[in-house]
Amino acid sequence: MERSYDVVIVGGGVMGCSVAYWLAANPDFTGRIAIIERDPTYATATTALSVGSIRQQFSTPENVQMSLFGAEFLAGVGERLAVDGDRPSVSLVSGGYLFLATEAGRAVLEANHRIQRPLGAENVLLSAAELAERFPWLNTEGLAMGSLGLRHEGWLDPYGLLHAFRRKAMSLGAAYLKDRVVAMRREGGRIAAVTLAEGGEIACGMVIDAAGPQAGAVAALAGIELPVRPRKRFVFVVDCRTPIACNQLVIDPSGVYFRPEGRNYLCGLSPPEDQDPDCEDFTIDYSWFDDEVWPVLAHRVPAFAELKMLRAWAGLYEYNTFDQNAILGPHPEVANFHFINGFSGHGVQQSPAAGRAVSELVIYGGFRTLDLGRFSFARIAANAPIRELNVV
Ligand SMILES: Cc1cc2nc3c(=O)[nH]c(=O)nc-3n(C[C@H](O)[C@H](O)[C@H](O)COP(=O)(O)OP(=O)(O)OC[C@H]3O[C@@H](n4cnc5c(N)ncnc54)[C@H](O)[C@@H]3O)c2cc1C
């Protein structure tokens, strides 16, 4: 017997489960939803390997707005995603981002501040002297200023958020199928069905590509070229013998970042574009820490000269090679194929807003809350990138 769903979501990470939740929770939607996930253990899913932090300090207004909604959503997540009175926890910790800049970066930080503040992001610009006074553990040599988030920033358990969305969506009727989508049957300007690795087809009214770093590969099954590629990022967990009173996620002008995680610290650095190949493996290059990350940490925070490496992991960014921003909504020609892709390192915090946005497009054919029309696929065809300057 042919199986059929109104909406088939390919990928059950935080994005796929968020869309499923927003659809299932909306009384205006009465269709059948299937999430198809190839690996319910999420061993290599980006969500499970994320640093899970949230900030409002972006250069693109829509990113600020999406993350502000993310913060509001997370503050009430227990209530909103409770199932039979069981309230999920996503272990949300408050802690501001602290973007540091040299003189060369001053103009960007100031311009970002002018974008962020009117949208409701609460952050302050601090001079080098103010930084030194406020953060005595910081070496301010070479710094001109910093931008510190005062509210709505911090970090959470991304895996916990994924499961909370998933459990709630399933409690509202969404089906969750363990399988891999290996092909799509296209009939003219629409996808009629998806083919599963374990055999058989599922007929669909709409398909949502929520395959994270594999989103480009899934779009290719529909004959669509999507500029989203898997790009490897390392996260190092370190212990500092002399603890510092740091409750911030600090981004050095070099791009090296660190934040506390319990008694330890997480840190890392994205490679330059010309050293960032497409990559599907998870091998860790420890020399990246020794050669690129630690020297910067030890210079910026003298106490970090005595760091001890505890462990490390690698995860894959779902990297939008076109402009490092989200790609949301339908394909202009294959109108029942929707994207929720390309978040390039800021998807966990944007999953509530992105899932809501895509659900609105599916149900109403247009946005009802935040207008995220600039993130449509059309900008790629028009070669009109929206460059996000604050990609960590
Ligand atoms: C090291 C690192 C640090 C990060 N730090 C942050 C941060 O601080 N803040 C933040 O907001 N974001 C951060 N991110 C980004 C964030 O984690 C991602 O944007 C987000 O998790 C993407 O979710 P997703 O659901 O699209 O992808 P995923 O979680 O990868 O989910 C996609 C799912 O699709 C499944 N799938 C793929 N192909 C198929 C197929 N053919 N059939 C069926 N299923 C399929 C996969 O198994 C997977 O489970 C970070 C990412 C990394 C790697």
PDB file of N, CA and C and ligand atoms in Angstrom, residues 10-17 36-39 42 44-54 97 158 162 179-182 210-215 218 221 231 233-235 249 257 259 313-318 340-341 343-350, ligand 1:
ATOM      1  N   VAL A  10      12.753  15.772   5.515  1.00  0.00           N
ATOM      2  CA  VAL A  10      13.942  14.915   5.372  1.00  0.00           C
ATOM      3  C   VAL A  10      14.988  15.418   6.368  1.00  0.00           C
ATOM      4  N   GLY A  11      15.186  14.651   7.436  1.00  0.00           N
ATOM      5  CA  GLY A  11      16.145  15.039   8.467  1.00  0.00           C
ATOM      6  C   GLY A  11      15.421  15.409   9.752  1.00  0.00           C
ATOM      7  N   GLY A  12      15.766  14.715  10.835  1.00  0.00           N
ATOM      8  CA  GLY A  12      15.100  14.946  12.123  1.00  0.00           C
ATOM      9  C   GLY A  12      16.021  15.591  13.128  1.00  0.00           C
ATOM     10  N   GLY A  13      16.891  16.518  12.663  1.00  0.00           N
ATOM     11  CA  GLY A  13      17.701  17.320  13.593  1.00  0.00           C
ATOM     12  C   GLY A  13      16.840  18.434  14.173  1.00  0.00           C
ATOM     13  N   VAL A  14      17.493  19.424  14.755  1.00  0.00           N
ATOM     14  CA  VAL A  14      16.717  20.474  15.434  1.00  0.00           C
ATOM     15  C   VAL A  14      15.816  21.222  14.450  1.00  0.00           C
ATOM     16  N   MET A  15      16.257  21.365  13.185  1.00  0.00           N
ATOM     17  CA  MET A  15      15.445  22.089  12.201  1.00  0.00           C
ATOM     18  C   MET A  15      14.216  21.274  11.795  1.00  0.00           C
ATOM     19  N   GLY A  16      14.439  20.013  11.439  1.00  0.00           N
ATOM     20  CA  GLY A  16      13.315  19.193  11.015  1.00  0.00           C
ATOM     21  C   GLY A  16      12.283  19.056  12.125  1.00  0.00           C
ATOM     22  N   CYS A  17      12.749  18.852  13.356  1.00  0.00           N
ATOM     23  CA  CYS A  17      11.816  18.664  14.471  1.00  0.00           C
ATOM     24  C   CYS A  17      11.109  19.970  14.825  1.00  0.00           C
ATOM     25  N   ILE A  36      11.584  12.016   8.413  1.00  0.00           N
ATOM     26  CA  ILE A  36      12.379  10.832   8.062  1.00  0.00           C
ATOM     27  C   ILE A  36      13.816  11.096   8.498  1.00  0.00           C
ATOM     28  N   GLU A  37      14.300  10.278   9.415  1.00  0.00           N
ATOM     29  CA  GLU A  37      15.642  10.473   9.980  1.00  0.00           C
ATOM     30  C   GLU A  37      16.439   9.176   9.808  1.00  0.00           C
ATOM     31  N   ARG A  38      17.602   9.295   9.195  1.00  0.00           N
ATOM     32  CA  ARG A  38      18.391   8.092   8.910  1.00  0.00           C
ATOM     33  C   ARG A  38      19.073   7.536  10.162  1.00  0.00           C
ATOM     34  N   ASP A  39      19.337   8.388  11.164  1.00  0.00           N
ATOM     35  CA  ASP A  39      20.058   7.916  12.344  1.00  0.00           C
ATOM     36  C   ASP A  39      19.494   8.529  13.632  1.00  0.00           C
ATOM     37  N   TYR A  42      21.659  10.149  16.333  1.00  0.00           N
ATOM     38  CA  TYR A  42      22.222  11.481  16.062  1.00  0.00           C
ATOM     39  C   TYR A  42      23.730  11.545  16.303  1.00  0.00           C
ATOM     40  N   THR A  44      26.272  11.688  14.417  1.00  0.00           N
ATOM     41  CA  THR A  44      27.055  12.675  13.643  1.00  0.00           C
ATOM     42  C   THR A  44      26.222  13.901  13.259  1.00  0.00           C
ATOM     43  N   ALA A  45      25.033  14.010  13.811  1.00  0.00           N
ATOM     44  CA  ALA A  45      24.195  15.174  13.466  1.00  0.00           C
ATOM     45  C   ALA A  45      24.828  16.454  14.002  1.00  0.00           C
ATOM     46  N   THR A  46      24.697  17.494  13.238  1.00  0.00           N
ATOM     47  CA  THR A  46      25.282  18.780  13.644  1.00  0.00           C
ATOM     48  C   THR A  46      24.706  19.267  14.969  1.00  0.00           C
ATOM     49  N   THR A  47      23.416  19.071  15.145  1.00  0.00           N
ATOM     50  CA  THR A  47      22.795  19.558  16.388  1.00  0.00           C
ATOM     51  C   THR A  47      23.461  18.942  17.619  1.00  0.00           C
ATOM     52  N   ALA A  48      23.729  17.637  17.541  1.00  0.00           N
ATOM     53  CA  ALA A  48      24.290  16.942  18.704  1.00  0.00           C
ATOM     54  C   ALA A  48      25.742  17.340  18.964  1.00  0.00           C
ATOM     55  N   LEU A  49      26.402  17.907  17.966  1.00  0.00           N
ATOM     56  CA  LEU A  49      27.831  18.232  18.100  1.00  0.00           C
ATOM     57  C   LEU A  49      28.054  19.742  18.176  1.00  0.00           C
ATOM     58  N   SER A  50      26.994  20.448  18.451  1.00  0.00           N
ATOM     59  CA  SER A  50      27.034  21.920  18.440  1.00  0.00           C
ATOM     60  C   SER A  50      27.554  22.473  19.767  1.00  0.00           C
ATOM     61  N   VAL A  51      27.978  23.727  19.733  1.00  0.00           N
ATOM     62  CA  VAL A  51      28.370  24.424  20.967  1.00  0.00           C
ATOM     63  C   VAL A  51      27.133  25.071  21.608  1.00  0.00           C
ATOM     64  N   GLY A  52      26.046  25.166  20.838  1.00  0.00           N
ATOM     65  CA  GLY A  52      24.735  25.502  21.410  1.00  0.00           C
ATOM     66  C   GLY A  52      24.627  26.863  22.074  1.00  0.00           C
ATOM     67  N   SER A  53      25.211  27.872  21.485  1.00  0.00           N
ATOM     68  CA  SER A  53      25.181  29.191  22.116  1.00  0.00           C
ATOM     69  C   SER A  53      24.223  30.105  21.358  1.00  0.00           C
ATOM     70  N   ILE A  54      23.750  31.123  22.057  1.00  0.00           N
ATOM     71  CA  ILE A  54      22.784  32.051  21.458  1.00  0.00           C
ATOM     72  C   ILE A  54      23.225  33.489  21.698  1.00  0.00           C
ATOM     73  N   TYR A  97      27.806  37.366  24.973  1.00  0.00           N
ATOM     74  CA  TYR A  97      28.924  37.267  24.031  1.00  0.00           C
ATOM     75  C   TYR A  97      29.768  38.525  24.198  1.00  0.00           C
ATOM     76  N   PRO A 158      21.813  21.703  23.051  1.00  0.00           N
ATOM     77  CA  PRO A 158      21.130  21.619  21.761  1.00  0.00           C
ATOM     78  C   PRO A 158      20.425  20.283  21.552  1.00  0.00           C
ATOM     79  N   LEU A 162      16.506  19.606  20.619  1.00  0.00           N
ATOM     80  CA  LEU A 162      16.062  18.715  19.532  1.00  0.00           C
ATOM     81  C   LEU A 162      15.022  17.720  20.062  1.00  0.00           C
ATOM     82  N   ASP A 179      14.737   5.990   8.544  1.00  0.00           N
ATOM     83  CA  ASP A 179      15.080   5.573   7.183  1.00  0.00           C
ATOM     84  C   ASP A 179      15.880   6.690   6.529  1.00  0.00           C
ATOM     85  N   ARG A 180      16.398   6.391   5.365  1.00  0.00           N
ATOM     86  CA  ARG A 180      17.194   7.391   4.636  1.00  0.00           C
ATOM     87  C   ARG A 180      16.528   7.661   3.295  1.00  0.00           C
ATOM     88  N   VAL A 181      16.363   8.902   2.961  1.00  0.00           N
ATOM     89  CA  VAL A 181      15.811   9.261   1.653  1.00  0.00           C
ATOM     90  C   VAL A 181      16.941   9.155   0.633  1.00  0.00           C
ATOM     91  N   VAL A 182      16.722   8.318  -0.383  1.00  0.00           N
ATOM     92  CA  VAL A 182      17.798   8.078  -1.361  1.00  0.00           C
ATOM     93  C   VAL A 182      17.459   8.576  -2.763  1.00  0.00           C
ATOM     94  N   ALA A 210      15.615  19.261   5.474  1.00  0.00           N
ATOM     95  CA  ALA A 210      16.149  19.644   6.788  1.00  0.00           C
ATOM     96  C   ALA A 210      17.342  18.736   7.093  1.00  0.00           C
ATOM     97  N   ALA A 211      18.153  18.487   6.069  1.00  0.00           N
ATOM     98  CA  ALA A 211      19.216  17.484   6.188  1.00  0.00           C
ATOM     99  C   ALA A 211      20.546  18.069   6.660  1.00  0.00           C
ATOM    100  N   GLY A 212      20.535  19.268   7.228  1.00  0.00           N
ATOM    101  CA  GLY A 212      21.758  19.831   7.821  1.00  0.00           C
ATOM    102  C   GLY A 212      22.893  19.865   6.821  1.00  0.00           C
ATOM    103  N   PRO A 213      24.073  19.330   7.182  1.00  0.00           N
ATOM    104  CA  PRO A 213      25.226  19.378   6.270  1.00  0.00           C
ATOM    105  C   PRO A 213      24.997  18.584   4.985  1.00  0.00           C
ATOM    106  N   GLN A 214      24.010  17.664   5.012  1.00  0.00           N
ATOM    107  CA  GLN A 214      23.705  16.875   3.800  1.00  0.00           C
ATOM    108  C   GLN A 214      22.600  17.536   2.966  1.00  0.00           C
ATOM    109  N   ALA A 215      22.249  18.762   3.289  1.00  0.00           N
ATOM    110  CA  ALA A 215      21.134  19.427   2.589  1.00  0.00           C
ATOM    111  C   ALA A 215      21.412  19.563   1.098  1.00  0.00           C
ATOM    112  N   VAL A 218      20.749  16.208  -0.475  1.00  0.00           N
ATOM    113  CA  VAL A 218      19.308  15.904  -0.549  1.00  0.00           C
ATOM    114  C   VAL A 218      18.654  16.746  -1.647  1.00  0.00           C
ATOM    115  N   LEU A 221      18.999  15.298  -5.011  1.00  0.00           N
ATOM    116  CA  LEU A 221      18.069  14.206  -5.347  1.00  0.00           C
ATOM    117  C   LEU A 221      16.854  14.742  -6.094  1.00  0.00           C
ATOM    118  N   ARG A 231      31.195  21.306   6.366  1.00  0.00           N
ATOM    119  CA  ARG A 231      32.525  21.858   6.668  1.00  0.00           C
ATOM    120  C   ARG A 231      32.860  21.549   8.126  1.00  0.00           C
ATOM    121  N   ARG A 233      34.398  21.458  11.856  1.00  0.00           N
ATOM    122  CA  ARG A 233      34.837  22.385  12.912  1.00  0.00           C
ATOM    123  C   ARG A 233      35.216  21.570  14.148  1.00  0.00           C
ATOM    124  N   PHE A 234      36.337  21.947  14.793  1.00  0.00           N
ATOM    125  CA  PHE A 234      36.759  21.267  16.021  1.00  0.00           C
ATOM    126  C   PHE A 234      36.314  22.069  17.237  1.00  0.00           C
ATOM    127  N   VAL A 235      35.945  21.332  18.281  1.00  0.00           N
ATOM    128  CA  VAL A 235      35.671  21.970  19.567  1.00  0.00           C
ATOM    129  C   VAL A 235      36.593  21.307  20.585  1.00  0.00           C
ATOM    130  N   LEU A 249      30.960  34.380  26.380  1.00  0.00           N
ATOM    131  CA  LEU A 249      31.522  33.703  25.214  1.00  0.00           C
ATOM    132  C   LEU A 249      32.354  34.765  24.510  1.00  0.00           C
ATOM    133  N   TYR A 257      37.491  31.572  19.748  1.00  0.00           N
ATOM    134  CA  TYR A 257      36.450  31.817  20.751  1.00  0.00           C
ATOM    135  C   TYR A 257      36.631  30.878  21.936  1.00  0.00           C
ATOM    136  N   ARG A 259      34.366  29.770  25.816  1.00  0.00           N
ATOM    137  CA  ARG A 259      33.329  30.042  26.810  1.00  0.00           C
ATOM    138  C   ARG A 259      33.406  28.982  27.898  1.00  0.00           C
ATOM    139  N   TRP A 313      36.099  17.306  20.046  1.00  0.00           N
ATOM    140  CA  TRP A 313      35.233  16.621  19.084  1.00  0.00           C
ATOM    141  C   TRP A 313      35.175  17.444  17.803  1.00  0.00           C
ATOM    142  N   ALA A 314      34.716  16.790  16.752  1.00  0.00           N
ATOM    143  CA  ALA A 314      34.523  17.483  15.481  1.00  0.00           C
ATOM    144  C   ALA A 314      33.061  17.386  15.092  1.00  0.00           C
ATOM    145  N   GLY A 315      32.547  18.463  14.511  1.00  0.00           N
ATOM    146  CA  GLY A 315      31.171  18.481  13.990  1.00  0.00           C
ATOM    147  C   GLY A 315      31.179  19.158  12.635  1.00  0.00           C
ATOM    148  N   LEU A 316      30.087  19.002  11.911  1.00  0.00           N
ATOM    149  CA  LEU A 316      30.014  19.577  10.564  1.00  0.00           C
ATOM    150  C   LEU A 316      29.059  20.768  10.536  1.00  0.00           C
ATOM    151  N   TYR A 317      29.572  21.930  10.147  1.00  0.00           N
ATOM    152  CA  TYR A 317      28.687  23.062   9.876  1.00  0.00           C
ATOM    153  C   TYR A 317      27.907  22.749   8.607  1.00  0.00           C
ATOM    154  N   GLU A 318      26.642  23.174   8.551  1.00  0.00           N
ATOM    155  CA  GLU A 318      25.886  23.113   7.286  1.00  0.00           C
ATOM    156  C   GLU A 318      26.133  24.481   6.647  1.00  0.00           C
ATOM    157  N   ILE A 340      15.252  24.579   4.636  1.00  0.00           N
ATOM    158  CA  ILE A 340      15.507  25.174   5.964  1.00  0.00           C
ATOM    159  C   ILE A 340      16.977  24.840   6.237  1.00  0.00           C
ATOM    160  N   ASN A 341      17.836  25.558   5.572  1.00  0.00           N
ATOM    161  CA  ASN A 341      19.245  25.143   5.431  1.00  0.00           C
ATOM    162  C   ASN A 341      20.235  26.311   5.545  1.00  0.00           C
ATOM    163  N   PHE A 343      22.611  27.392   7.845  1.00  0.00           N
ATOM    164  CA  PHE A 343      22.744  28.305   8.983  1.00  0.00           C
ATOM    165  C   PHE A 343      24.196  28.592   9.369  1.00  0.00           C
ATOM    166  N   SER A 344      25.122  27.802   8.887  1.00  0.00           N
ATOM    167  CA  SER A 344      26.549  28.126   8.974  1.00  0.00           C
ATOM    168  C   SER A 344      27.021  28.462  10.385  1.00  0.00           C
ATOM    169  N   GLY A 345      26.590  27.668  11.346  1.00  0.00           N
ATOM    170  CA  GLY A 345      27.119  27.865  12.708  1.00  0.00           C
ATOM    171  C   GLY A 345      26.198  28.618  13.634  1.00  0.00           C
ATOM    172  N   HIS A 346      24.991  29.013  13.184  1.00  0.00           N
ATOM    173  CA  HIS A 346      24.081  29.669  14.132  1.00  0.00           C
ATOM    174  C   HIS A 346      22.658  29.110  14.070  1.00  0.00           C
ATOM    175  N   GLY A 347      22.547  27.825  13.774  1.00  0.00           N
ATOM    176  CA  GLY A 347      21.219  27.256  13.579  1.00  0.00           C
ATOM    177  C   GLY A 347      20.474  26.861  14.847  1.00  0.00           C
ATOM    178  N   VAL A 348      21.175  26.432  15.882  1.00  0.00           N
ATOM    179  CA  VAL A 348      20.451  25.986  17.079  1.00  0.00           C
ATOM    180  C   VAL A 348      19.599  27.133  17.616  1.00  0.00           C
ATOM    181  N   GLN A 349      20.228  28.289  17.772  1.00  0.00           N
ATOM    182  CA  GLN A 349      19.507  29.433  18.330  1.00  0.00           C
ATOM    183  C   GLN A 349      18.404  29.929  17.391  1.00  0.00           C
ATOM    184  N   GLN A 350      18.558  29.660  16.082  1.00  0.00           N
ATOM    185  CA  GLN A 350      17.560  30.154  15.138  1.00  0.00           C
ATOM    186  C   GLN A 350      16.489  29.114  14.821  1.00  0.00           C
TER     187      GLN A 350
HETATM  188  C1  LIG B   1      31.054  22.654  16.211  1.00  0.00           C
HETATM  189  C2  LIG B   1      29.755  23.361  16.001  1.00  0.00           C
HETATM  190  C3  LIG B   1      29.412  24.420  16.834  1.00  0.00           C
HETATM  191  C4  LIG B   1      28.201  25.075  16.657  1.00  0.00           C
HETATM  192  N1  LIG B   1      27.876  26.078  17.521  1.00  0.00           N
HETATM  193  C5  LIG B   1      26.659  26.673  17.421  1.00  0.00           C
HETATM  194  C6  LIG B   1      26.285  27.654  18.374  1.00  0.00           C
HETATM  195  O1  LIG B   1      27.044  27.988  19.270  1.00  0.00           O
HETATM  196  N2  LIG B   1      25.059  28.211  18.244  1.00  0.00           N
HETATM  197  C7  LIG B   1      24.178  27.853  17.243  1.00  0.00           C
HETATM  198  O2  LIG B   1      23.080  28.402  17.184  1.00  0.00           O
HETATM  199  N3  LIG B   1      24.529  26.927  16.324  1.00  0.00           N
HETATM  200  C8  LIG B   1      25.744  26.338  16.390  1.00  0.00           C
HETATM  201  N4  LIG B   1      26.113  25.410  15.475  1.00  0.00           N
HETATM  202  C9  LIG B   1      25.245  25.173  14.314  1.00  0.00           C
HETATM  203  C10 LIG B   1      24.036  24.323  14.661  1.00  0.00           C
HETATM  204  O3  LIG B   1      24.439  23.220  15.409  1.00  0.00           O
HETATM  205  C11 LIG B   1      23.359  23.907  13.348  1.00  0.00           C
HETATM  206  O4  LIG B   1      23.016  25.073  12.623  1.00  0.00           O
HETATM  207  C12 LIG B   1      22.087  23.103  13.605  1.00  0.00           C
HETATM  208  O5  LIG B   1      22.287  22.100  14.546  1.00  0.00           O
HETATM  209  C13 LIG B   1      21.621  22.488  12.281  1.00  0.00           C
HETATM  210  O6  LIG B   1      20.549  21.632  12.550  1.00  0.00           O
HETATM  211  P1  LIG B   1      19.962  20.719  11.399  1.00  0.00           P
HETATM  212  O7  LIG B   1      18.746  20.077  11.950  1.00  0.00           O
HETATM  213  O8  LIG B   1      19.843  21.517  10.141  1.00  0.00           O
HETATM  214  O9  LIG B   1      21.125  19.655  11.091  1.00  0.00           O
HETATM  215  P2  LIG B   1      21.438  18.244  11.792  1.00  0.00           P
HETATM  216  O10 LIG B   1      21.407  18.343  13.248  1.00  0.00           O
HETATM  217  O11 LIG B   1      22.693  17.720  11.163  1.00  0.00           O
HETATM  218  O12 LIG B   1      20.218  17.353  11.357  1.00  0.00           O
HETATM  219  C14 LIG B   1      20.086  16.881  10.018  1.00  0.00           C
HETATM  220  C15 LIG B   1      19.618  15.454  10.095  1.00  0.00           C
HETATM  221  O13 LIG B   1      19.351  15.015   8.773  1.00  0.00           O
HETATM  222  C16 LIG B   1      19.630  13.632   8.714  1.00  0.00           C
HETATM  223  N5  LIG B   1      19.775  13.272   7.304  1.00  0.00           N
HETATM  224  C17 LIG B   1      20.722  13.707   6.444  1.00  0.00           C
HETATM  225  N6  LIG B   1      20.509  13.177   5.211  1.00  0.00           N
HETATM  226  C18 LIG B   1      19.399  12.401   5.317  1.00  0.00           C
HETATM  227  C19 LIG B   1      18.684  11.593   4.391  1.00  0.00           C
HETATM  228  N7  LIG B   1      19.059  11.479   3.112  1.00  0.00           N
HETATM  229  N8  LIG B   1      17.585  10.920   4.829  1.00  0.00           N
HETATM  230  C20 LIG B   1      17.180  11.024   6.144  1.00  0.00           C
HETATM  231  N9  LIG B   1      17.841  11.769   7.063  1.00  0.00           N
HETATM  232  C21 LIG B   1      18.927  12.455   6.645  1.00  0.00           C
HETATM  233  C22 LIG B   1      20.904  13.491   9.531  1.00  0.00           C
HETATM  234  O14 LIG B   1      21.085  12.174  10.007  1.00  0.00           O
HETATM  235  C23 LIG B   1      20.678  14.501  10.654  1.00  0.00           C
HETATM  236  O15 LIG B   1      20.189  13.909  11.834  1.00  0.00           O
HETATM  237  C24 LIG B   1      27.320  24.700  15.608  1.00  0.00           C
HETATM  238  C25 LIG B   1      27.650  23.634  14.788  1.00  0.00           C
HETATM  239  C26 LIG B   1      28.858  22.960  14.979  1.00  0.00           C
HETATM  240  C27 LIG B   1      29.202  21.806  14.083  1.00  0.00           C
END
